[in-house]
């Protein structure tokens, strides 16, 4: 059997490799998305005081530190059984939504955007943020930079630091938001709403400009009829900071709703010998593997999951965008994987509007920001919707709040079975007998995972870098018969067997 | 003038260092005006292949972030060392082992065991193996900092390094004024020197945990009994954590000539405790929960504690 690898995959957060096994005719029989990294947070957090976990766990991911910071703080609140004061909750929510909006902007323009703003088949050297900026023009490019900068400024204003902010503590936040800070937050919020609203058209314009991308979006190869998961408020609208979990089936009918602390009743994670990352599945459906043939047993989270499993959006401008697409669908979910990019824009807009709503709330600067905890209850679950999907932190402690055990399931992990199915489906349709293994073709396989904005750093509580794209062809006996590399200009190099063995 | 060739890479880190590099914001335009980014996987599509094809020593400066946790991390560290004139340990993980280094309290076996025995794990399908033919690279026996596996020319501390410090180092690179050896992008004193909270000369008779009190504004956190690593930690961050009433956790590494953060912190504590009686001092210090995890939160693999144990068990 012949084996082809894409090693490692690029323009994502974290590290991964795709291995494809071909039958004698040259069809892909099986494709695996392998995650080769593990840092072991769940072990070394044992023995740490629980109030340190909002600080330490965000080192799982410097791209989405606030997600871990907030989930950890909420789990620690629960460990102590404390309700936090309103001003603290408002500050956390504001900071969290600003982070979500900024993170979505980063993915849309810097990581995912090159594939559809510059184009799926554009030269590799242009498929990056520089190419995107050239394409969207200097005005919008400057605004993208400003959006990232001001999202980080919010983290700094409330959390002290732009990356790895520190202000969420068990029982609330570390210090009140000042009136002066609030004034600046209002300005930032105004810009965020303007920017995220103006950005809504970028995806549609890409569809118009790149018919080959539009074709990919609507194609069966990039479609998976799965279940969808969202963290929602009481009205069933997405709420990134808090709520209940709602899951709908591929027809949009509700499968179940549960409180985040009940996650063990509903989810288990399957481990496999070929990847460090585990595969969550819904216990009521059971484990059926990860191929698209069993899509109806898979769950998807992240922006598309949020919108599909929601009844609508919380805020007016985001609701308008939501209705443009869902009004005609009568509750039917969107199954086109590449529309994650569109859903990300809508979620980004809602987050910006929430930032503005809270920034203008006078209760934000109330000085009562802490409930001082007593003895620990001993167990707590904290859950947020991270940019890449549902994030769960579960801690057990002794009565002094010293951590005894930790379990975490992150958004990319929840999505891993579906990402695996999407990659396999794309690989099977693109790598055919006689098909030329070109660089753009390989990139199209990578687009199947990139839509999810995966963070394999978060997922494995590890973050390795990314590297070259290398395709290896193996003979029936497992020896390397060909090695194909693409360089930064997109040129494909065939390296002979001796060179492969000589490494 | 020939353009600089710059690379950046992330091993076992969190990606925050890549974001810190992006956070020089508009200065990126000035950077790319003077330098070619020849490898930066987080932001560009340049590949290992491109690096392997480069002549040895042809990268002027490589910012390497993340610790060494897998055999793959080690392999890339060796590759980039060969190709780079100036190899920079960028950020706490690369310079000192960082938060992933806390894994050295437990060892690789225990880490793997826990990852696949959590409450939600179902191992009916098997679990990753640490063998040569496994599809996943093996974890190294312990977490190492970059300088444990290859020679390093410069360190930029911080978790992550502050953007203005990163930009200052980039400017020095562009101007050609970087001197290899030692630490860049940081101060030479302690975080206390940058902290706006006033010391009142009050001595501590009881330590409290950060969630147990709302500290008074503008007053030194350590004097209020919150364990703050400020006096034992190198300056350069601008004391951002204490600016929002949270204690320093030491991500810039030990201050001054100290090579062991815990030892430096123990010395600092000695000078603030309100007693000269050994038994009393001992009971006051006993209030500090998890001193090892706190004092070595970012530096365990580079600590004397860890090195002593390593010598004991062999490598």
PDB file of N, CA and C in Angstrom, chain A residues 360-418:
ATOM      1  N   UNK A 360     -20.753  50.494  27.653  1.00  0.00           N
ATOM      2  CA  UNK A 360     -21.647  51.616  27.943  1.00  0.00           C
ATOM      3  C   UNK A 360     -22.525  51.383  29.167  1.00  0.00           C
ATOM      4  N   UNK A 361     -22.270  50.305  29.889  1.00  0.00           N
ATOM      5  CA  UNK A 361     -23.064  49.987  31.077  1.00  0.00           C
ATOM      6  C   UNK A 361     -22.383  50.613  32.295  1.00  0.00           C
ATOM      7  N   UNK A 362     -23.082  51.499  32.973  1.00  0.00           N
ATOM      8  CA  UNK A 362     -22.434  52.201  34.090  1.00  0.00           C
ATOM      9  C   UNK A 362     -22.081  51.271  35.258  1.00  0.00           C
ATOM     10  N   UNK A 363     -22.731  50.112  35.306  1.00  0.00           N
ATOM     11  CA  UNK A 363     -22.432  49.176  36.397  1.00  0.00           C
ATOM     12  C   UNK A 363     -21.040  48.544  36.252  1.00  0.00           C
ATOM     13  N   UNK A 364     -20.432  48.710  35.072  1.00  0.00           N
ATOM     14  CA  UNK A 364     -19.107  48.145  34.833  1.00  0.00           C
ATOM     15  C   UNK A 364     -18.067  48.659  35.820  1.00  0.00           C
ATOM     16  N   UNK A 365     -18.213  49.928  36.235  1.00  0.00           N
ATOM     17  CA  UNK A 365     -17.162  50.513  37.084  1.00  0.00           C
ATOM     18  C   UNK A 365     -17.509  50.465  38.576  1.00  0.00           C
ATOM     19  N   UNK A 366     -18.517  49.694  38.920  1.00  0.00           N
ATOM     20  CA  UNK A 366     -18.826  49.500  40.342  1.00  0.00           C
ATOM     21  C   UNK A 366     -17.591  48.922  41.052  1.00  0.00           C
ATOM     22  N   UNK A 367     -17.221  49.475  42.210  1.00  0.00           N
ATOM     23  CA  UNK A 367     -15.999  48.982  42.883  1.00  0.00           C
ATOM     24  C   UNK A 367     -16.137  47.598  43.526  1.00  0.00           C
ATOM     25  N   UNK A 368     -17.354  47.087  43.641  1.00  0.00           N
ATOM     26  CA  UNK A 368     -17.522  45.760  44.251  1.00  0.00           C
ATOM     27  C   UNK A 368     -17.203  44.686  43.209  1.00  0.00           C
ATOM     28  N   UNK A 369     -15.980  44.153  43.288  1.00  0.00           N
ATOM     29  CA  UNK A 369     -15.550  43.239  42.229  1.00  0.00           C
ATOM     30  C   UNK A 369     -15.132  41.867  42.745  1.00  0.00           C
ATOM     31  N   UNK A 370     -15.276  41.633  44.052  1.00  0.00           N
ATOM     32  CA  UNK A 370     -14.810  40.348  44.571  1.00  0.00           C
ATOM     33  C   UNK A 370     -15.734  39.757  45.617  1.00  0.00           C
ATOM     34  N   UNK A 371     -15.966  38.449  45.517  1.00  0.00           N
ATOM     35  CA  UNK A 371     -16.551  37.679  46.596  1.00  0.00           C
ATOM     36  C   UNK A 371     -15.400  36.847  47.155  1.00  0.00           C
ATOM     37  N   UNK A 372     -15.041  37.078  48.398  1.00  0.00           N
ATOM     38  CA  UNK A 372     -13.902  36.339  48.955  1.00  0.00           C
ATOM     39  C   UNK A 372     -14.358  34.920  49.320  1.00  0.00           C
ATOM     40  N   UNK A 373     -13.742  33.911  48.701  1.00  0.00           N
ATOM     41  CA  UNK A 373     -14.179  32.533  48.950  1.00  0.00           C
ATOM     42  C   UNK A 373     -13.771  32.040  50.331  1.00  0.00           C
ATOM     43  N   UNK A 374     -14.527  31.048  50.828  1.00  0.00           N
ATOM     44  CA  UNK A 374     -14.145  30.357  52.054  1.00  0.00           C
ATOM     45  C   UNK A 374     -13.502  29.030  51.694  1.00  0.00           C
ATOM     46  N   UNK A 375     -13.886  27.980  52.419  1.00  0.00           N
ATOM     47  CA  UNK A 375     -13.340  26.654  52.097  1.00  0.00           C
ATOM     48  C   UNK A 375     -13.858  26.188  50.738  1.00  0.00           C
ATOM     49  N   UNK A 376     -13.081  25.361  50.091  1.00  0.00           N
ATOM     50  CA  UNK A 376     -13.478  24.895  48.763  1.00  0.00           C
ATOM     51  C   UNK A 376     -14.562  23.821  48.848  1.00  0.00           C
ATOM     52  N   UNK A 377     -15.480  23.879  47.889  1.00  0.00           N
ATOM     53  CA  UNK A 377     -16.466  22.808  47.721  1.00  0.00           C
ATOM     54  C   UNK A 377     -15.737  21.568  47.189  1.00  0.00           C
ATOM     55  N   UNK A 378     -14.711  21.824  46.376  1.00  0.00           N
ATOM     56  CA  UNK A 378     -13.831  20.729  45.978  1.00  0.00           C
ATOM     57  C   UNK A 378     -13.937  20.267  44.543  1.00  0.00           C
ATOM     58  N   UNK A 379     -14.925  20.751  43.823  1.00  0.00           N
ATOM     59  CA  UNK A 379     -15.006  20.333  42.424  1.00  0.00           C
ATOM     60  C   UNK A 379     -15.692  21.437  41.633  1.00  0.00           C
ATOM     61  N   UNK A 380     -15.217  21.668  40.423  1.00  0.00           N
ATOM     62  CA  UNK A 380     -15.848  22.698  39.609  1.00  0.00           C
ATOM     63  C   UNK A 380     -15.545  22.528  38.134  1.00  0.00           C
ATOM     64  N   UNK A 381     -16.536  22.911  37.314  1.00  0.00           N
ATOM     65  CA  UNK A 381     -16.360  22.891  35.868  1.00  0.00           C
ATOM     66  C   UNK A 381     -16.523  24.327  35.370  1.00  0.00           C
ATOM     67  N   UNK A 382     -15.618  24.761  34.503  1.00  0.00           N
ATOM     68  CA  UNK A 382     -15.721  26.074  33.884  1.00  0.00           C
ATOM     69  C   UNK A 382     -15.768  25.892  32.385  1.00  0.00           C
ATOM     70  N   UNK A 383     -16.691  26.601  31.754  1.00  0.00           N
ATOM     71  CA  UNK A 383     -16.895  26.374  30.330  1.00  0.00           C
ATOM     72  C   UNK A 383     -17.083  27.705  29.615  1.00  0.00           C
ATOM     73  N   UNK A 384     -16.424  27.891  28.497  1.00  0.00           N
ATOM     74  CA  UNK A 384     -16.662  29.048  27.636  1.00  0.00           C
ATOM     75  C   UNK A 384     -16.683  28.561  26.193  1.00  0.00           C
ATOM     76  N   UNK A 385     -17.201  29.404  25.309  1.00  0.00           N
ATOM     77  CA  UNK A 385     -17.065  29.145  23.883  1.00  0.00           C
ATOM     78  C   UNK A 385     -15.782  29.838  23.456  1.00  0.00           C
ATOM     79  N   UNK A 386     -14.751  29.052  23.171  1.00  0.00           N
ATOM     80  CA  UNK A 386     -13.493  29.625  22.698  1.00  0.00           C
ATOM     81  C   UNK A 386     -13.643  29.906  21.198  1.00  0.00           C
ATOM     82  N   UNK A 387     -12.705  30.637  20.596  1.00  0.00           N
ATOM     83  CA  UNK A 387     -12.848  30.923  19.164  1.00  0.00           C
ATOM     84  C   UNK A 387     -12.980  29.653  18.323  1.00  0.00           C
ATOM     85  N   UNK A 388     -12.410  28.565  18.831  1.00  0.00           N
ATOM     86  CA  UNK A 388     -12.438  27.309  18.069  1.00  0.00           C
ATOM     87  C   UNK A 388     -13.463  26.329  18.579  1.00  0.00           C
ATOM     88  N   UNK A 389     -14.349  26.767  19.478  1.00  0.00           N
ATOM     89  CA  UNK A 389     -15.401  25.897  19.971  1.00  0.00           C
ATOM     90  C   UNK A 389     -15.407  25.757  21.473  1.00  0.00           C
ATOM     91  N   UNK A 390     -16.264  24.865  21.939  1.00  0.00           N
ATOM     92  CA  UNK A 390     -16.501  24.716  23.373  1.00  0.00           C
ATOM     93  C   UNK A 390     -15.220  24.347  24.113  1.00  0.00           C
ATOM     94  N   UNK A 391     -14.978  25.021  25.229  1.00  0.00           N
ATOM     95  CA  UNK A 391     -13.806  24.731  26.053  1.00  0.00           C
ATOM     96  C   UNK A 391     -14.265  24.373  27.456  1.00  0.00           C
ATOM     97  N   UNK A 392     -13.842  23.204  27.949  1.00  0.00           N
ATOM     98  CA  UNK A 392     -14.244  22.740  29.274  1.00  0.00           C
ATOM     99  C   UNK A 392     -13.018  22.527  30.154  1.00  0.00           C
ATOM    100  N   UNK A 393     -13.010  23.159  31.323  1.00  0.00           N
ATOM    101  CA  UNK A 393     -12.000  22.878  32.355  1.00  0.00           C
ATOM    102  C   UNK A 393     -12.729  22.255  33.544  1.00  0.00           C
ATOM    103  N   UNK A 394     -12.212  21.176  34.074  1.00  0.00           N
ATOM    104  CA  UNK A 394     -12.830  20.471  35.199  1.00  0.00           C
ATOM    105  C   UNK A 394     -11.762  20.203  36.247  1.00  0.00           C
ATOM    106  N   UNK A 395     -11.941  20.793  37.435  1.00  0.00           N
ATOM    107  CA  UNK A 395     -10.942  20.637  38.497  1.00  0.00           C
ATOM    108  C   UNK A 395     -11.541  19.958  39.722  1.00  0.00           C
ATOM    109  N   UNK A 396     -10.721  19.145  40.384  1.00  0.00           N
ATOM    110  CA  UNK A 396     -11.043  18.648  41.716  1.00  0.00           C
ATOM    111  C   UNK A 396      -9.929  19.099  42.647  1.00  0.00           C
ATOM    112  N   UNK A 397     -10.311  19.580  43.834  1.00  0.00           N
ATOM    113  CA  UNK A 397      -9.306  20.083  44.777  1.00  0.00           C
ATOM    114  C   UNK A 397      -9.588  19.535  46.169  1.00  0.00           C
ATOM    115  N   UNK A 398      -8.625  19.742  47.075  1.00  0.00           N
ATOM    116  CA  UNK A 398      -8.926  19.483  48.481  1.00  0.00           C
ATOM    117  C   UNK A 398      -9.643  20.703  49.041  1.00  0.00           C
ATOM    118  N   UNK A 399      -9.939  20.704  50.347  1.00  0.00           N
ATOM    119  CA  UNK A 399     -10.758  21.808  50.875  1.00  0.00           C
ATOM    120  C   UNK A 399      -9.996  23.130  50.906  1.00  0.00           C
ATOM    121  N   UNK A 400      -8.672  23.075  50.753  1.00  0.00           N
ATOM    122  CA  UNK A 400      -7.895  24.305  50.678  1.00  0.00           C
ATOM    123  C   UNK A 400      -7.711  24.798  49.243  1.00  0.00           C
ATOM    124  N   UNK A 401      -8.345  24.124  48.314  1.00  0.00           N
ATOM    125  CA  UNK A 401      -8.221  24.569  46.933  1.00  0.00           C
ATOM    126  C   UNK A 401      -6.916  24.141  46.280  1.00  0.00           C
ATOM    127  N   UNK A 402      -6.292  23.096  46.799  1.00  0.00           N
ATOM    128  CA  UNK A 402      -5.091  22.562  46.137  1.00  0.00           C
ATOM    129  C   UNK A 402      -5.556  21.498  45.141  1.00  0.00           C
ATOM    130  N   UNK A 403      -5.097  21.631  43.896  1.00  0.00           N
ATOM    131  CA  UNK A 403      -5.634  20.813  42.817  1.00  0.00           C
ATOM    132  C   UNK A 403      -5.228  19.345  42.946  1.00  0.00           C
ATOM    133  N   UNK A 404      -6.230  18.483  42.904  1.00  0.00           N
ATOM    134  CA  UNK A 404      -5.987  17.034  42.947  1.00  0.00           C
ATOM    135  C   UNK A 404      -6.043  16.421  41.549  1.00  0.00           C
ATOM    136  N   UNK A 405      -6.986  16.901  40.739  1.00  0.00           N
ATOM    137  CA  UNK A 405      -7.015  16.380  39.370  1.00  0.00           C
ATOM    138  C   UNK A 405      -7.631  17.404  38.422  1.00  0.00           C
ATOM    139  N   UNK A 406      -7.231  17.307  37.166  1.00  0.00           N
ATOM    140  CA  UNK A 406      -7.662  18.239  36.131  1.00  0.00           C
ATOM    141  C   UNK A 406      -8.045  17.454  34.890  1.00  0.00           C
ATOM    142  N   UNK A 407      -9.146  17.829  34.292  1.00  0.00           N
ATOM    143  CA  UNK A 407      -9.492  17.287  32.976  1.00  0.00           C
ATOM    144  C   UNK A 407      -9.915  18.457  32.102  1.00  0.00           C
ATOM    145  N   UNK A 408      -9.427  18.487  30.865  1.00  0.00           N
ATOM    146  CA  UNK A 408      -9.786  19.583  29.969  1.00  0.00           C
ATOM    147  C   UNK A 408     -10.143  19.022  28.598  1.00  0.00           C
ATOM    148  N   UNK A 409     -11.212  19.553  28.029  1.00  0.00           N
ATOM    149  CA  UNK A 409     -11.524  19.236  26.632  1.00  0.00           C
ATOM    150  C   UNK A 409     -11.672  20.573  25.915  1.00  0.00           C
ATOM    151  N   UNK A 410     -10.893  20.784  24.887  1.00  0.00           N
ATOM    152  CA  UNK A 410     -10.897  22.083  24.212  1.00  0.00           C
ATOM    153  C   UNK A 410     -11.649  21.992  22.886  1.00  0.00           C
ATOM    154  N   UNK A 411     -11.947  23.164  22.330  1.00  0.00           N
ATOM    155  CA  UNK A 411     -12.773  23.239  21.131  1.00  0.00           C
ATOM    156  C   UNK A 411     -12.243  22.398  19.983  1.00  0.00           C
ATOM    157  N   UNK A 412     -10.959  22.490  19.733  1.00  0.00           N
ATOM    158  CA  UNK A 412     -10.399  21.740  18.618  1.00  0.00           C
ATOM    159  C   UNK A 412     -10.509  20.241  18.862  1.00  0.00           C
ATOM    160  N   UNK A 413     -10.430  19.829  20.123  1.00  0.00           N
ATOM    161  CA  UNK A 413     -10.588  18.405  20.432  1.00  0.00           C
ATOM    162  C   UNK A 413     -12.016  17.956  20.143  1.00  0.00           C
ATOM    163  N   UNK A 414     -12.997  18.757  20.607  1.00  0.00           N
ATOM    164  CA  UNK A 414     -14.388  18.421  20.292  1.00  0.00           C
ATOM    165  C   UNK A 414     -14.577  18.278  18.775  1.00  0.00           C
ATOM    166  N   UNK A 415     -13.866  19.115  18.032  1.00  0.00           N
ATOM    167  CA  UNK A 415     -14.019  19.107  16.567  1.00  0.00           C
ATOM    168  C   UNK A 415     -13.151  18.068  15.866  1.00  0.00           C
ATOM    169  N   UNK A 416     -12.224  17.455  16.578  1.00  0.00           N
ATOM    170  CA  UNK A 416     -11.221  16.603  15.915  1.00  0.00           C
ATOM    171  C   UNK A 416     -11.850  15.489  15.075  1.00  0.00           C
ATOM    172  N   UNK A 417     -12.866  14.772  15.576  1.00  0.00           N
ATOM    173  CA  UNK A 417     -13.447  13.722  14.720  1.00  0.00           C
ATOM    174  C   UNK A 417     -13.999  14.289  13.401  1.00  0.00           C
ATOM    175  N   UNK A 418     -14.643  15.448  13.484  1.00  0.00           N
ATOM    176  CA  UNK A 418     -15.215  16.037  12.269  1.00  0.00           C
ATOM    177  C   UNK A 418     -14.122  16.582  11.348  1.00  0.00           C
TER     178      UNK A 418
END
